[in-house]
């Protein structure tokens, strides 16, 4: 399955605790769409969130975020994992 990195930009910053709550909602929703949200990274001051996800398509990843909490990504990139 393809691997994607999505990027969110939120004005005014973001708290990592709020992102953790949203991630938990993704985990509860993802199974219905054959998606697996794996990890996330947060720059609290800049309001930037990065999510790593296995998904059949960018649209499936987008759907999980939209249904789980409404915080859809500004961009989704297909990525290859390196070391």
mmCIF file of C-alpha atoms in Angstrom:
data_model
loop_
_atom_site.group_PDB
_atom_site.id
_atom_site.type_symbol
_atom_site.label_atom_id
_atom_site.label_comp_id
_atom_site.label_asym_id
_atom_site.label_seq_id
_atom_site.Cartn_x
_atom_site.Cartn_y
_atom_site.Cartn_z
ATOM 1 C CA UNK A 1 0.000 0.000 0.000
ATOM 2 C CA UNK A 2 1.315 3.510 -0.706
ATOM 3 C CA UNK A 3 2.766 5.592 2.097
ATOM 4 C CA UNK A 4 1.766 9.258 2.406
ATOM 5 C CA UNK A 5 2.838 12.268 4.454
ATOM 6 C CA UNK A 6 0.164 14.867 4.956
ATOM 7 C CA UNK A 7 0.747 18.413 6.153
ATOM 8 C CA UNK A 8 -1.607 20.669 8.108
ATOM 9 C CA UNK A 9 -1.044 24.393 8.739
ATOM 10 C CA UNK A 10 -3.140 25.885 11.553
ATOM 11 C CA UNK A 11 -3.114 29.612 12.246
ATOM 12 C CA UNK A 12 -2.305 30.541 15.823
ATOM 13 C CA UNK A 13 -0.305 27.435 16.722
ATOM 14 C CA UNK A 14 -1.449 24.060 17.950
ATOM 15 C CA UNK A 15 -1.061 22.027 21.145
ATOM 16 C CA UNK A 16 0.345 18.532 20.903
ATOM 17 C CA UNK A 17 -2.365 17.307 23.305
ATOM 18 C CA UNK A 18 -5.021 18.435 20.822
ATOM 19 C CA UNK A 19 -3.213 16.639 17.999
ATOM 20 C CA UNK A 20 -3.057 13.470 20.118
ATOM 21 C CA UNK A 21 -6.829 13.652 20.579
ATOM 22 C CA UNK A 22 -7.365 14.075 16.831
ATOM 23 C CA UNK A 23 -4.983 11.174 16.127
ATOM 24 C CA UNK A 24 -7.015 8.928 18.438
ATOM 25 C CA UNK A 25 -10.128 9.853 16.452
ATOM 26 C CA UNK A 26 -8.278 8.907 13.242
ATOM 27 C CA UNK A 27 -7.421 5.518 14.743
ATOM 28 C CA UNK A 28 -11.088 4.919 15.568
ATOM 29 C CA UNK A 29 -12.183 5.838 12.017
ATOM 30 C CA UNK A 30 -9.405 4.472 9.787
ATOM 31 C CA UNK A 31 -10.447 0.812 9.606
ATOM 32 C CA UNK A 32 -13.577 1.558 7.590
ATOM 33 C CA UNK A 33 -11.379 3.040 4.840
ATOM 34 C CA UNK A 34 -8.453 0.553 4.786
ATOM 35 C CA UNK A 35 -6.188 3.317 6.138
ATOM 36 C CA UNK A 36 -3.550 3.163 8.871
ATOM 37 C CA UNK A 37 -2.309 6.400 10.451
ATOM 38 C CA UNK A 38 1.166 5.474 11.721
ATOM 39 C CA UNK A 39 2.850 8.524 13.316
ATOM 40 C CA UNK A 40 2.597 12.267 13.560
ATOM 41 C CA UNK A 41 4.931 15.190 14.265
ATOM 42 C CA UNK A 42 3.969 18.638 15.554
ATOM 43 C CA UNK A 43 5.557 22.092 15.436
ATOM 44 C CA UNK A 44 3.364 23.706 18.087
ATOM 45 C CA UNK A 45 4.476 27.308 17.569
ATOM 46 C CA UNK A 46 4.170 27.216 13.790
ATOM 47 C CA UNK A 47 0.872 25.304 13.922
ATOM 48 C CA UNK A 48 2.216 22.648 11.562
ATOM 49 C CA UNK A 49 1.319 18.962 11.791
ATOM 50 C CA UNK A 50 2.748 16.101 9.725
ATOM 51 C CA UNK A 51 0.986 12.715 9.581
ATOM 52 C CA UNK A 52 2.435 9.496 8.158
ATOM 53 C CA UNK A 53 -0.229 7.176 6.773
ATOM 54 C CA UNK A 54 -0.583 3.924 4.847
ATOM 55 C CA UNK A 55 -3.578 4.345 2.573
ATOM 56 C CA UNK A 56 -4.895 3.041 -0.728
ATOM 57 C CA UNK A 57 -5.110 6.652 -1.994
ATOM 58 C CA UNK A 58 -4.713 10.248 -0.825
ATOM 59 C CA UNK A 59 -8.492 10.557 -0.964
ATOM 60 C CA UNK A 60 -8.922 7.710 1.545
ATOM 61 C CA UNK A 61 -6.501 9.392 3.960
ATOM 62 C CA UNK A 62 -8.358 12.688 3.512
ATOM 63 C CA UNK A 63 -11.697 10.992 4.190
ATOM 64 C CA UNK A 64 -10.493 9.587 7.515
ATOM 65 C CA UNK A 65 -9.393 13.041 8.748
ATOM 66 C CA UNK A 66 -12.638 14.634 7.538
ATOM 67 C CA UNK A 67 -14.859 12.027 9.205
ATOM 68 C CA UNK A 68 -12.780 11.714 12.394
ATOM 69 C CA UNK A 69 -12.380 15.392 13.313
ATOM 70 C CA UNK A 70 -12.693 17.661 10.282
ATOM 71 C CA UNK A 71 -9.041 18.814 10.290
ATOM 72 C CA UNK A 72 -8.156 17.934 6.711
ATOM 73 C CA UNK A 73 -4.614 18.258 5.393
ATOM 74 C CA UNK A 74 -3.472 21.176 3.256
ATOM 75 C CA UNK A 75 -1.333 18.794 1.190
ATOM 76 C CA UNK A 76 -0.744 15.049 0.903
ATOM 77 C CA UNK A 77 2.475 13.664 -0.609
ATOM 78 C CA UNK A 78 3.271 10.081 -1.582
ATOM 79 C CA UNK A 79 6.603 9.209 0.051
ATOM 80 C CA UNK A 80 9.103 6.362 0.091
ATOM 81 C CA UNK A 81 10.714 5.390 3.387
ATOM 82 C CA UNK A 82 14.486 5.562 3.647
ATOM 83 C CA UNK A 83 16.954 5.133 6.466
#
